[in-house]
Amino acid sequence: MSANSKSKDINSVLKHPEVEECTTSINSALLERIHFSPPVCPAFSAPCTELVEDDSYEFQIHPAAREQLPDIIKNKVQRIIGVDKVNEAKKKDYGKKRNIGVVFSGGPAPGGHNVIAGLFDAMQAANPESRLYGFLLGPDGILENDYVEITADMVDAHRNLGGFSMIKTGRTKIDSREKIELARETCKALKLDALIIVGGDDSNTNAAFLAQEFYKDGIQVIGVPKTIDGDIQVRDVNGRVLCAISFGFHTAARSFAHNINNLCSDASSDVKYWHVCKVMGRVASHLALEVALQVHPNITLIGEEMVDYVDTKRIEKAEKEGTIDYTAYGMTLRHVSRRICDAIVRRAAVGKNYGVIVIPEGLLEFINEIQIFIIKLNTIIGEYNATHDTDFHSAFPVLEDKLDYLRRMARLARENRTFSVWNTRDDDLFNDLPSFFQEGLLTERDSHGNFQFSQVETDKVIMGLVKDYLKILAERGEYKMGIKRQWYKRTLELAGLLPDYYGPVLFRNYNTEDEFLLMKKSIVSLKTLGQELISAGVIQKKQAIPKPIEQVYKASVPKFKTQYHFYGYDGRGNDPTWFDCTYGYNLGRTVFSLVANNVTGQMAAIRNLEKDFSEWEPMGIPIAPQMHLEERKGKMELVLEKSLVDVNSTAFKVFAALREKWLAASPGPDCYRRPGPIRYTKETEEAQPLILKLNNLDNS
Ligand code: FBP
């Protein structure tokens, strides 16, 4: 057959109706999903909405926010209520033709397309002449006036779907006079009434500054709380919850949980791997905590809890010596690895040479020694960029160059006896780290000056220490596989040996009721095994170790094998859960209400997310009063405060109380939980994140 006739064949195969059906990108699951209509809050069933100022929420306003955001700092919480009857003037204003621009900023988060859908539907209902423009590739689209007009077809093709593919996203920060003026030009050229920024803490910070800048131009700026990290949670000074979580968190957590549960199932079937799962979340460990509650993995580390750790032994020692040991406060990398080793050793003792560990990607932020490096390096890179034409990473493209630069800094400080952010001690400690870790710590900061935790192999750093220490424990005879008593007996009896004759010589707990036998600590090799048997008189000098005994010994030697997984980008791109479909859609409707009621510098939010949908309430939260000063690129900047895991919350306490059970370092089955796959219908999908449900108990 000639090449030509072959290609003809495949072309006719491709035209076959069944092949077409198999290979089309449209399938019934997709169609069902895009046709799903999320329910709307009662306020949005009315033809019009209005705002009711709620003075009962109090914020502690930072003086820098008062100074830098004077026109929006007095904004109040606004409740959105539906109104059926309105006067002509209001009706006219509410339904006037509007031009609105929307941009996605930062990492994708499931539910984003529904924000656009909700906004689009509300705009169309108020006035079909209104125009919605989507800026392409994130804030760059605003700076470069690169946009598309969002049409009904585009919206319909993306309803309830994950990703931000409709208009894409980017991480550029609009942070210079020049960029602000470019943004103003674009908004004016498009005659925008409002600009909607769908983003995380940094993007909402940007929204506040743009709201201030555009105040006199009459262009409203509204933020939308997006991020899978779940670190946008707003409470007032009295702890009253205004925004329990950002959209995207639930889906990402459910996606990670589903995949990690699959690993639990695999691990407990072939019983030979420890699966190490790094999960996204930048700094905060909300995602790791939610995954822990959803799946019950054997070990979950929560960064926030490391900070409060106090090493009492070190403190006592220092007190006796009349000194203060500052390193006793906060957990070190070594401490963390020891905790993991302890858990691995305990599971091995009951025959479980496998398990699942969840490590939040931002864990290092909470480890004292590493946090100091991150702050110092941020400062060094920030100062370098501020004083040189080229930026630090272009000037020193390879690791060796960067290390040289740091070495020179330390040397100069030493020779000139001057104070330097980087001293010889820092340099020595830094040079002790593995090069892949040094590279990670020196990695380029994002445009907001954030350390890029997702680029650092946190899991490998920690597990490297774990492996080293397990080796030491094995050499000391403390890390052993527990041997099932029955298996031991059967193995010896089959070979005609008496189990009770050898048992007390081999095992430290032979004369107990324990189901698993632990080889004596002194037996760490075939040689020491032989010596033990000889000194107990059960074999003669030069006599070979009986084969079944050798077999039992070998079974007691643990083989620690790991598999690494990173859960981040996959969950970020997942199609949204019912919660995120509904939350995103109602946020979009909320955005329109805020715009149509003429406010600016507000963040769209839904109150009572932790409760049943019937209690969800749309509202606007003022952004400026939530801001505080934070170190960015070595400088203090006014930003929206990130919310971290509260170790006093019910969700954390429940996790802390059950983690020993979930470690399952006892004979018997593991306690893994199957959260099931993601759906978009409430009937088959958990209604909201478990941390929200549990933390709601704090308020009841
Ligand atoms: P946002 O804060 O922009 O929502 O992004 C969250 C996140 O997914 C983090 O969890 C992660 O550390 C980071 O983005 C990864 O960034 P990038 O997409 O630039 O690799």
XYZ file of C-alpha atoms and ligand atoms in Angstrom:
720
model
C 0.000 0.000 0.000
C 1.461 3.387 -0.942
C 1.863 6.227 1.604
C -0.828 8.131 -0.293
C -3.452 5.401 -0.016
C -2.610 4.974 3.690
C -3.328 8.641 4.363
C -6.554 8.375 2.363
C -7.564 5.487 4.595
C -7.045 7.416 7.788
C -8.959 10.382 6.401
C -11.975 8.237 5.683
C -11.640 6.607 9.118
C -11.686 10.061 10.701
C -14.942 10.827 8.912
C -16.644 7.730 10.252
C -19.516 8.891 12.546
C -18.346 6.715 15.457
C -14.786 8.005 15.182
C -16.122 11.545 15.057
C -18.180 10.865 18.160
C -15.172 9.400 19.984
C -12.861 12.241 19.099
C -15.028 15.325 19.447
C -14.173 17.595 22.362
C -17.877 17.900 23.231
C -19.276 15.177 25.433
C -22.429 14.756 27.468
C -20.723 15.501 30.806
C -19.482 18.810 29.413
C -22.886 19.705 27.999
C -24.609 18.926 31.287
C -22.101 21.075 33.130
C -22.328 24.138 30.942
C -26.123 23.983 31.009
C -26.278 23.950 34.805
C -27.782 27.150 36.258
C -26.496 27.896 39.745
C -29.146 29.189 42.138
C -29.085 32.890 42.975
C -29.371 34.635 46.339
C -32.925 35.968 46.872
C -31.716 39.580 46.439
C -30.896 38.816 42.811
C -34.362 37.531 41.967
C -35.686 41.088 42.301
C -35.505 43.343 39.232
C -33.264 45.799 41.058
C -31.010 45.893 44.101
C -29.970 48.567 46.536
C -27.292 48.921 49.175
C -27.824 49.251 52.877
C -24.854 50.561 54.810
C -23.986 48.349 57.782
C -22.155 50.283 60.457
C -22.002 47.421 62.901
C -18.707 46.049 61.516
C -15.575 47.650 62.944
C -12.098 47.732 61.426
C -8.799 48.786 62.920
C -7.607 51.236 60.303
C -3.885 51.513 59.663
C -2.642 55.141 59.546
C -0.814 54.370 56.269
C -4.139 53.303 54.698
C -5.765 56.529 55.907
C -2.950 58.517 54.354
C -2.596 56.648 51.064
C -6.270 55.865 50.358
C -8.117 58.977 51.622
C -11.103 58.775 49.249
C -12.047 55.173 49.954
C -10.929 54.695 53.557
C -14.324 55.731 54.947
C -16.178 53.112 52.883
C -18.550 50.962 54.898
C -19.832 47.405 54.617
C -22.782 47.428 52.207
C -25.509 44.820 52.312
C -27.241 44.137 49.018
C -30.991 43.770 49.113
C -33.472 43.119 46.332
C -36.144 45.718 45.612
C -39.226 45.142 43.533
C -40.504 48.684 43.349
C -38.172 51.594 42.656
C -38.729 55.185 41.649
C -38.140 56.298 38.062
C -34.817 58.030 38.789
C -33.342 54.932 40.436
C -34.746 52.691 37.712
C -33.097 54.879 35.079
C -29.765 54.995 36.855
C -29.749 51.255 37.651
C -30.643 50.322 34.105
C -28.412 52.786 32.282
C -26.083 51.483 29.586
C -22.733 50.652 31.157
C -19.290 49.711 29.939
C -17.518 47.436 32.365
C -14.025 45.953 32.088
C -13.050 42.740 33.845
C -9.623 41.216 34.395
C -8.342 38.015 35.986
C -5.207 38.531 37.994
C -2.872 35.910 39.479
C -3.255 32.144 39.409
C -6.438 30.563 37.990
C -9.135 29.533 40.461
C -12.216 27.412 39.663
C -15.365 29.540 39.574
C -13.799 32.492 37.727
C -15.789 31.953 34.560
C -18.953 32.011 36.649
C -17.994 35.416 38.067
C -18.006 36.672 34.487
C -21.246 34.789 33.748
C -22.992 36.286 36.806
C -21.801 39.775 35.933
C -22.741 39.377 32.272
C -26.248 38.058 33.060
C -26.916 40.872 35.560
C -25.685 43.510 33.088
C -27.842 42.096 30.329
C -30.896 41.948 32.593
C -30.417 45.594 33.616
C -29.669 46.835 30.097
C -28.939 44.627 27.069
C -27.023 47.530 25.515
C -24.322 47.343 28.197
C -20.878 46.128 27.185
C -18.512 43.836 29.070
C -14.848 43.920 28.051
C -12.403 41.232 29.137
C -8.774 42.332 29.394
C -6.494 39.663 28.000
C -3.645 37.957 29.838
C -4.252 39.699 33.140
C -3.333 43.279 34.051
C -1.044 43.446 30.974
C -4.270 43.599 28.955
C -5.216 46.800 30.790
C -1.775 48.347 30.288
C -1.695 47.437 26.602
C -5.386 48.055 25.937
C -5.671 44.456 24.782
C -9.205 43.183 25.294
C -12.157 41.296 23.823
C -15.783 42.183 24.077
C -17.388 39.352 26.010
C -20.375 37.962 24.137
C -23.215 35.674 25.179
C -21.671 32.822 23.150
C -18.352 33.165 24.941
C -20.069 33.180 28.325
C -22.273 30.206 27.473
C -19.284 28.160 26.342
C -17.544 28.657 29.705
C -20.339 28.416 32.282
C -19.375 26.229 35.267
C -16.005 25.379 33.716
C -12.615 25.654 35.393
C -9.585 27.664 34.345
C -9.434 31.277 33.234
C -9.099 30.358 29.587
C -11.850 32.728 28.375
C -9.623 35.785 28.810
C -6.468 34.220 30.386
C -4.629 35.673 33.339
C -1.282 37.165 34.362
C 0.590 38.413 37.405
C 1.653 41.931 36.396
C 1.245 44.497 39.149
C 0.060 48.002 38.288
C 2.437 49.633 40.699
C 4.174 52.582 39.031
C 2.940 56.019 38.019
C 3.540 55.087 34.386
C 1.459 51.902 34.642
C -1.350 53.694 36.491
C -1.518 56.317 33.735
C -1.580 53.588 31.053
C -4.439 51.890 32.924
C -6.298 55.210 33.180
C -5.852 55.806 29.431
C -7.266 52.367 28.605
C -10.265 52.785 30.895
C -10.984 56.202 29.429
C -10.522 55.012 25.844
C -13.116 52.291 26.460
C -15.341 54.746 28.365
C -15.442 52.334 31.268
C -17.826 52.977 34.105
C -16.144 50.302 36.163
C -13.126 48.046 36.274
C -13.475 44.653 37.983
C -10.342 42.977 39.313
C -10.754 39.289 40.067
C -7.720 38.383 42.131
C -6.023 37.454 45.378
C -4.736 39.611 48.204
C -2.221 41.435 46.000
C -4.726 42.038 43.218
C -7.324 43.348 45.643
C -4.579 45.596 47.009
C -4.135 46.800 43.422
C -7.908 47.302 43.184
C -7.847 49.564 46.253
C -5.041 51.729 44.835
C -6.720 51.969 41.434
C -10.044 52.868 43.103
C -8.241 55.720 44.843
C -6.479 56.794 41.619
C -9.626 56.669 39.473
C -11.882 58.217 42.117
C -11.880 61.645 40.519
C -12.287 60.144 37.025
C -15.542 58.582 38.167
C -14.342 55.078 37.249
C -15.412 52.566 39.870
C -13.055 49.732 40.839
C -14.401 46.583 42.475
C -12.344 43.592 43.670
C -13.429 39.944 43.751
C -11.847 37.504 46.258
C -10.200 34.807 44.173
C -7.498 32.321 45.140
C -7.290 28.620 45.695
C -5.021 29.383 48.667
C -8.043 30.385 50.776
C -6.050 33.147 52.436
C -8.574 35.900 51.742
C -10.830 35.605 54.751
C -12.277 38.786 56.159
C -13.327 39.346 59.744
C -13.901 42.604 61.553
C -12.016 43.477 64.773
C -14.612 41.586 66.784
C -14.048 38.425 64.796
C -17.339 38.664 62.870
C -16.953 36.856 59.560
C -17.580 38.897 56.420
C -15.903 36.634 53.893
C -15.206 33.091 55.060
C -13.146 32.003 52.043
C -12.186 33.016 48.503
C -13.692 31.233 45.516
C -11.610 28.417 44.040
C -10.455 27.049 47.390
C -13.138 24.399 47.697
C -12.548 22.935 44.247
C -8.768 22.874 44.554
C -8.978 21.243 47.977
C -11.533 18.664 46.769
C -9.430 17.915 43.729
C -6.260 17.426 45.784
C -8.224 15.388 48.314
C -9.664 13.102 45.653
C -6.243 12.441 44.134
C -4.529 12.009 47.474
C -7.213 9.579 48.535
C -6.395 7.541 45.419
C -2.821 7.386 46.690
C -4.057 6.249 50.114
C -5.871 3.467 48.356
C -2.797 2.498 46.325
C -0.422 2.812 49.286
C -2.509 0.575 51.509
C -2.779 -1.996 48.718
C 0.806 -2.558 47.652
C 2.137 -1.469 51.064
C 5.610 -0.430 49.913
C 5.631 3.353 49.397
C 5.398 6.465 51.462
C 3.681 8.992 49.206
C 4.865 12.516 49.862
C 2.297 15.064 48.661
C 3.228 18.711 48.482
C 0.071 20.804 48.187
C -0.210 24.370 46.979
C -1.232 27.281 49.067
C 1.798 29.576 48.953
C 2.165 30.622 52.632
C -1.014 29.574 54.409
C -1.785 25.894 55.097
C -5.578 26.148 54.614
C -5.486 23.726 51.661
C -3.408 21.182 53.587
C -5.799 21.393 56.547
C -8.857 20.926 54.321
C -7.190 17.950 52.602
C -6.410 16.460 56.017
C -10.049 16.742 57.056
C -11.269 15.353 53.746
C -8.882 12.387 53.461
C -7.292 11.669 56.872
C -3.782 11.050 55.498
C -1.342 9.539 57.980
C 0.692 12.703 58.444
C -0.252 16.299 57.606
C 2.018 19.181 58.475
C 0.456 22.574 59.165
C 2.919 25.456 58.857
C 1.144 27.822 61.243
C 1.514 25.427 64.133
C 5.302 25.315 63.786
C 5.682 28.943 64.831
C 4.245 28.404 68.300
C 6.473 25.425 69.041
C 8.692 25.831 72.078
C 11.516 23.415 72.832
C 11.251 23.227 76.622
C 14.383 21.076 76.957
C 16.503 23.731 75.272
C 14.977 26.442 77.432
C 15.676 24.501 80.628
C 19.267 23.879 79.519
C 19.780 27.566 78.730
C 18.234 28.599 82.039
C 20.646 26.352 83.914
C 23.505 27.988 82.029
C 22.072 31.451 82.750
C 21.578 32.194 79.039
C 18.675 32.566 76.632
C 18.372 30.155 73.710
C 16.409 31.973 71.018
C 16.559 28.924 68.766
C 14.284 27.121 71.245
C 11.321 29.088 69.904
C 9.748 27.947 66.667
C 10.398 24.687 64.919
C 13.556 23.908 62.989
C 13.789 21.784 59.863
C 15.437 19.128 61.982
C 12.522 19.094 64.447
C 10.042 18.669 61.622
C 11.974 15.791 60.119
C 12.267 14.110 63.539
C 8.500 14.276 63.995
C 7.970 12.615 60.637
C 10.579 9.956 61.445
C 8.878 9.215 64.732
C 5.586 8.596 62.909
C 7.238 6.424 60.241
C 9.020 4.342 62.882
C 5.806 3.844 64.859
C 3.902 2.671 61.787
C 6.742 0.360 60.792
C 6.570 -1.227 64.250
C 3.040 -2.413 63.465
C 3.989 -3.678 60.019
C 2.972 -0.574 58.043
C 5.827 0.264 55.731
C 3.738 2.738 53.778
C 1.685 5.852 54.225
C 0.724 9.252 52.929
C 2.272 12.549 54.039
C 0.827 15.953 53.151
C 3.221 18.904 53.200
C 1.965 22.446 52.528
C 4.156 24.198 49.973
C 4.568 27.224 52.247
C 5.801 25.241 55.229
C 9.266 26.788 55.048
C 7.791 30.224 55.734
C 7.085 28.994 59.262
C 10.473 27.450 59.888
C 12.512 29.978 61.781
C 15.889 29.466 60.155
C 14.454 29.442 56.622
C 12.205 32.437 57.151
C 15.251 34.462 58.135
C 16.939 33.452 54.863
C 13.828 34.368 52.867
C 13.586 37.836 54.467
C 17.325 38.487 54.111
C 17.407 37.377 50.486
C 14.247 39.397 49.687
C 15.985 42.460 51.104
C 19.245 41.813 49.234
C 17.472 41.220 45.908
C 15.158 44.227 46.471
C 18.067 46.537 47.302
C 20.090 45.285 44.341
C 17.192 45.917 41.935
C 16.604 49.381 43.351
C 20.203 50.476 42.850
C 21.206 48.770 39.587
C 20.024 48.974 35.998
C 19.759 45.228 35.548
C 17.802 43.106 37.981
C 19.494 40.625 40.319
C 18.488 37.526 38.391
C 19.662 38.827 35.005
C 22.920 40.048 36.552
C 23.587 36.682 38.207
C 21.855 34.113 36.013
C 23.410 30.984 37.495
C 23.506 29.793 41.065
C 27.294 30.031 41.384
C 27.192 33.754 40.463
C 24.526 34.420 43.067
C 26.489 32.543 45.714
C 29.616 34.527 44.784
C 27.730 37.775 45.225
C 26.557 36.704 48.681
C 30.047 35.520 49.606
C 31.468 38.908 48.612
C 28.859 40.697 50.747
C 29.787 38.608 53.769
C 33.527 39.108 53.154
C 33.216 42.893 52.799
C 31.223 43.133 56.012
C 33.859 41.053 57.792
C 36.813 43.027 56.430
C 35.256 46.450 56.945
C 33.667 45.431 60.240
C 30.358 46.898 59.076
C 26.822 45.670 59.627
C 25.456 43.712 56.684
C 22.174 41.852 56.097
C 24.350 38.937 54.968
C 27.159 37.959 57.296
C 29.674 35.133 57.455
C 27.385 33.019 59.640
C 24.540 33.352 57.122
C 26.907 32.448 54.337
C 28.220 29.381 56.138
C 24.738 28.142 57.035
C 23.492 28.799 53.502
C 26.366 26.872 51.994
C 25.421 23.852 54.090
C 22.100 23.594 52.225
C 21.786 21.319 49.189
C 22.213 23.282 45.955
C 18.669 22.592 44.699
C 17.392 24.178 47.901
C 19.762 27.158 47.607
C 18.488 27.611 44.070
C 14.889 27.518 45.316
C 15.528 30.122 47.994
C 17.216 32.380 45.457
C 14.490 31.939 42.882
C 13.026 35.063 41.288
C 10.254 36.732 43.386
C 6.925 37.279 41.625
C 5.927 40.759 40.440
C 4.356 41.469 43.841
C 7.629 40.613 45.584
C 6.250 37.338 46.950
C 8.546 34.397 47.501
C 7.560 31.695 44.981
C 7.008 28.727 47.240
C 5.722 26.556 44.424
C 9.212 26.660 42.881
C 10.928 25.231 45.967
C 11.153 21.514 46.564
C 10.133 21.830 50.206
C 9.085 18.195 50.306
C 12.455 16.950 49.061
C 14.342 19.135 51.540
C 12.376 17.714 54.442
C 12.362 14.156 53.186
C 16.123 14.334 52.606
C 16.548 14.992 56.329
C 13.995 12.280 57.140
C 15.933 9.704 55.114
C 19.212 10.632 56.804
C 17.721 10.338 60.255
C 15.909 7.087 59.511
C 19.268 5.632 58.544
C 20.661 6.634 61.939
C 17.624 5.156 63.688
C 18.036 1.934 61.710
C 21.709 1.743 62.702
C 20.695 2.240 66.335
C 18.175 -0.581 65.949
C 15.248 1.728 66.652
C 13.664 1.575 63.200
C 12.326 -1.924 62.603
C 9.478 -3.509 60.760
C 7.112 -5.215 63.158
C 6.831 -8.947 62.394
C 3.396 -10.497 62.587
C 3.548 -13.065 65.381
C 1.581 -15.631 63.404
C 3.786 -15.290 60.352
C 6.881 -15.757 62.517
C 5.454 -18.908 64.087
C 4.353 -20.370 60.764
C 7.696 -19.636 59.095
C 9.660 -21.422 61.818
C 7.235 -24.305 62.237
C 7.241 -25.024 58.493
C 11.027 -25.430 58.734
C 10.708 -27.653 61.822
C 12.085 -24.996 64.211
C 10.570 -24.122 67.598
C 9.294 -20.520 67.606
C 9.410 -20.272 71.417
C 13.035 -21.382 71.445
C 14.227 -18.515 69.232
C 11.540 -15.901 69.970
C 12.882 -14.451 73.250
C 16.360 -14.234 71.713
C 15.191 -12.352 68.628
C 12.446 -10.089 69.909
C 12.143 -7.496 72.638
C 8.404 -8.128 73.162
C 8.146 -11.876 72.574
C 6.646 -12.607 75.967
C 3.762 -10.161 75.550
C 0.399 -10.303 73.832
C 1.562 -7.903 71.085
C 0.406 -8.833 67.602
C 3.633 -7.489 66.078
C 7.062 -8.601 67.237
C 9.932 -6.138 67.360
C 13.447 -7.362 66.758
C 15.902 -6.464 69.524
C 17.719 -3.141 69.070
C 21.091 -4.897 69.209
C 20.276 -6.907 66.048
C 21.090 -4.565 63.168
C 22.866 -6.906 60.721
C 23.308 -10.585 59.960
C 26.547 -10.384 61.937
C 24.890 -8.984 65.071
C 22.064 -11.484 64.604
C 24.606 -14.319 64.629
C 26.306 -12.885 67.707
C 22.976 -12.636 69.540
C 22.105 -16.267 68.706
C 25.534 -17.496 69.770
C 25.599 -15.576 73.044
C 22.120 -16.908 73.884
C 23.439 -20.408 73.160
C 20.809 -21.242 70.551
C 23.446 -21.859 67.883
C 27.108 -22.796 68.161
C 30.057 -20.622 67.147
C 30.720 -20.993 63.412
C 27.290 -22.599 62.967
C 25.281 -20.981 60.150
C 22.200 -18.950 61.033
C 19.143 -21.096 60.248
C 17.582 -19.885 56.976
C 14.093 -19.159 58.442
C 15.711 -16.983 61.153
C 17.623 -15.116 58.467
C 14.330 -14.684 56.591
C 12.649 -13.270 59.705
C 15.556 -10.877 60.247
C 15.378 -9.642 56.653
C 11.665 -9.006 57.009
C 12.416 -6.800 60.020
C 14.635 -4.464 57.994
C 12.485 -1.598 56.691
C 12.897 -0.416 53.131
C 11.915 3.219 53.061
C 10.740 4.056 49.561
C 9.126 7.342 48.587
C 7.068 8.697 45.718
C 6.736 12.454 45.338
C 3.653 14.263 44.087
C 2.840 17.927 43.693
C -0.804 18.939 43.872
C -1.252 22.460 42.609
C -1.748 23.362 38.995
C -4.042 20.374 38.388
C -6.522 21.346 41.120
C -6.300 24.986 40.153
C -7.575 24.079 36.680
C -10.307 21.697 37.826
C -13.929 22.317 36.907
C -15.615 23.913 39.920
C -17.611 22.198 42.632
C -21.228 23.142 43.232
C -19.971 25.504 45.939
C -17.587 27.350 43.618
C -20.039 27.381 40.669
C -22.670 28.970 42.892
C -20.289 31.209 44.813
C -18.601 32.503 41.628
C -21.924 33.152 39.888
C -23.372 35.047 42.864
C -20.142 37.042 43.212
C -20.620 38.148 39.590
C -24.168 39.278 40.382
C -22.834 41.032 43.505
C -20.252 42.900 41.431
C -22.974 44.268 39.197
C -25.075 45.407 42.172
C -22.097 47.278 43.618
C -21.393 48.933 40.272
C -25.046 49.771 39.626
C -25.308 51.280 43.099
C -22.316 53.506 42.381
C -19.729 52.428 44.966
C -15.991 51.965 44.491
C -13.065 50.486 46.436
C -15.273 47.597 47.598
C -14.715 43.866 47.416
C -17.690 41.764 46.344
C -18.470 39.124 48.945
C -21.063 36.647 50.101
C -21.731 36.423 53.821
C -22.719 33.160 55.543
C -20.888 30.904 53.093
C -20.367 28.595 56.034
C -24.131 28.144 56.321
C -26.790 26.700 54.078
C -27.243 28.433 50.705
C -30.607 29.822 51.855
C -28.647 32.037 54.279
C -26.074 33.406 51.798
C -26.113 37.203 51.655
C -24.382 39.293 49.000
C -22.464 42.344 50.164
C -19.649 44.782 49.536
C -16.693 44.911 51.936
C -14.492 48.024 51.974
C -10.937 47.057 50.944
C -8.920 49.967 52.352
C -9.701 49.335 56.055
C -8.413 45.762 55.721
C -4.927 46.826 54.684
C -1.736 46.814 56.714
C 2.011 47.183 56.193
C 4.061 44.178 55.036
C 7.609 43.621 53.842
C 7.724 43.342 50.028
C 10.954 43.334 48.009
C 12.738 44.586 51.111
C 10.335 47.549 51.630
C 7.273 48.017 53.854
C 4.179 48.243 51.659
C 0.472 48.690 52.271
C -1.233 45.433 51.310
C -4.339 43.410 52.067
C -3.618 41.162 55.011
C -3.332 37.433 54.251
C -5.277 35.160 56.518
C -3.422 32.168 57.981
C -4.675 29.000 59.659
C -5.834 29.872 63.169
C -4.515 27.186 65.489
C -7.291 28.078 67.939
C -10.037 27.454 65.395
C -12.351 24.458 65.703
C -11.172 23.095 62.334
C -7.563 23.006 63.481
C -8.436 21.643 66.917
C -10.503 18.813 65.395
C -7.580 17.947 63.122
C -5.117 18.091 66.043
C -7.342 15.867 68.162
C -7.729 13.238 65.449
C -4.295 13.175 63.843
C -3.033 10.442 66.160
C -5.965 8.278 65.077
C -5.313 9.076 61.391
C -1.629 8.188 61.789
C -2.967 4.712 62.559
C 0.260 3.561 64.196
C -1.515 0.544 65.626
C -2.459 -2.849 64.224
C -5.598 -2.709 62.130
C -6.795 -0.724 59.165
C -5.993 2.884 58.311
C -8.619 5.582 58.723
C -8.571 7.050 55.222
C -11.705 8.870 54.081
C -13.013 8.810 50.515
C -14.208 12.294 49.596
C -15.319 11.225 46.101
C -14.936 13.077 42.832
C -15.997 16.641 42.136
C -19.552 17.268 40.958
C -21.535 20.396 40.392
C -24.861 19.263 41.768
C -25.544 19.830 45.426
C -27.260 16.466 45.792
C -24.035 14.550 45.234
C -21.477 17.111 46.326
C -20.480 18.252 49.798
C -22.050 21.659 50.152
C -19.051 23.587 51.433
C -15.442 23.280 52.643
C -15.164 21.287 55.866
C -13.070 24.000 57.522
C -15.977 26.403 57.022
C -18.465 23.973 58.527
C -16.264 23.322 61.546
C -15.290 26.935 62.119
C -18.930 27.911 61.957
C -19.331 25.999 65.237
C -17.168 28.735 66.846
C -19.975 31.190 66.185
C -22.935 29.021 67.137
P -2.996 33.362 43.528
O -2.624 33.827 44.895
O -2.674 34.328 42.475
O -4.427 32.921 43.472
O -2.145 32.067 43.176
C -2.108 31.005 44.042
C -1.086 29.978 43.626
O -1.722 28.914 42.962
C -0.306 29.502 44.851
O -0.963 28.461 45.504
C 1.009 29.121 44.237
O 2.057 29.246 45.158
C 1.185 30.119 43.139
O -0.102 30.512 42.748
C 1.913 29.579 41.951
O 2.214 30.620 41.095
P 2.511 30.457 39.542
O 1.196 30.236 38.880
O 3.085 31.763 39.165
O 3.430 29.309 39.389
